[in-house]
């Protein structure tokens, strides 16, 4: 049985959309082929989570910064054993009864009721079995780099219950691609150890996961922590907890955790807490996962002292007022997302409820996800990390109609993060952790199309009328320009350029880069727009990019004409056709 809403649409044998609560409700955990995934995130932390708790998490926007969990997509459905796991056990007649409310990794049915509600900013799994109701809510707070599990267990039998609660995660094993190819290089840098801080006069028990050493691509040191309220035992060894063959019902769950600590290739993080549930009553526990000590070139993710922040977050959610604070934070998370999704005039009503559900709720949520996570890890792809220049410009276009303020922030970031070069070319992308991905030797990946940002800026101005964006100061890439065929025209001393000057420099760069050899057609050469053609070669011509270039200069003309009409036509740095140097010119001269 399930608690179904009267406003249910798009019903299948696996679930339906609950329009009244902005949730997709999965009613059968054994979904075909793939799990149903969602992203729970804020500006510093992202949890990729399925309807059964599977998935990973990372801080920032770089998937090599895997903060908490890891799972292997190459294992297919077997990957269900990796991720967030919860078990509840009870001794009955000398035998251990095991309930796996998330269904995975045990994958055993027999539930009297089961559903997973994928909402805006949370996933809530409810299961009833052996006259015990378990409800687990996963969510990421509005600001902190952590995630919370709110675990409520309610007795339906009318008798006192003596239970054990086990929660486990798979600590990150490094960048997935390299770990799959060469595990021995990645497993060795992690160690899981007991963590016993004092909060409000009481000792807590948790685990610390530490990764040390720069084995791959400058991956910085990283520490994470995992706590369960009321925990009394733990395991850091995968073999000790799951058993030698990593059985679906862990060996420790059939008895007790062994207080093992582990490093290398057999790590997990598991905590055990005793539960006393009164007849027809309930008990609530909290799990807290967090990341700290992240070091990147921009150092933006943890501006506070990591040790102080850790103590504050433990006190806030595992102290005396922890449950109240967790409830308030969950309500704040839901309120934030409702305001972001529905606090806009962009809303449609059609005769087809499925179309309304898609456009008014889930399409908007997906656009927020894409803008935040960009090309990071998913259930289908290992991700390349960070934000792609072309990708981000496209993603911003989708955000402009219903959150122009956030879109402006992203546009300013693109102008100031160092992805634009003085010669008018563009860095392929950037990460808030590592900074711009400015490669020295690979032109194919260094030289992305300079025609994408004009469209995003134009769309933003058409939506808002905000011409001030064009006069935001630009911070160019600190690297030397060595992409342009003829960089002599660039005014190297011109600092403090504005966004409109950078956009003009981009279209000028594309014109100078066109192929003018006798055997060519004068079109724009290779620029990244189709991943399948990345390796064609830089001497190839692109009809599509040339058409897009015409579109870009048309949009630039429209913006300059608008500046003139509005009396905002200030002189700009520009290289007129045939000129060998950039000079200050009036916008009318550009037209």
Coordinates of C-alpha atoms in Angstrom, one line a residue, residues 508 511-512 514 574-581 589-590:
X508 CA 37.3 40.2 -33.8
X511 CA 37.3 37.0 -37.8
X512 CA 41.1 37.0 -37.7
X514 CA 39.1 32.4 -40.2
X574 CA 38.3 48.1 -30.3
X575 CA 40.4 47.1 -33.4
X576 CA 38.7 48.4 -36.5
X577 CA 38.9 46.5 -39.7
X578 CA 42.3 46.8 -41.2
X579 CA 43.8 48.4 -38.1
X580 CA 46.9 46.9 -36.6
X581 CA 46.3 48.1 -33.1
X589 CA 32.3 53.8 -35.5
X590 CA 31.9 50.1 -34.9

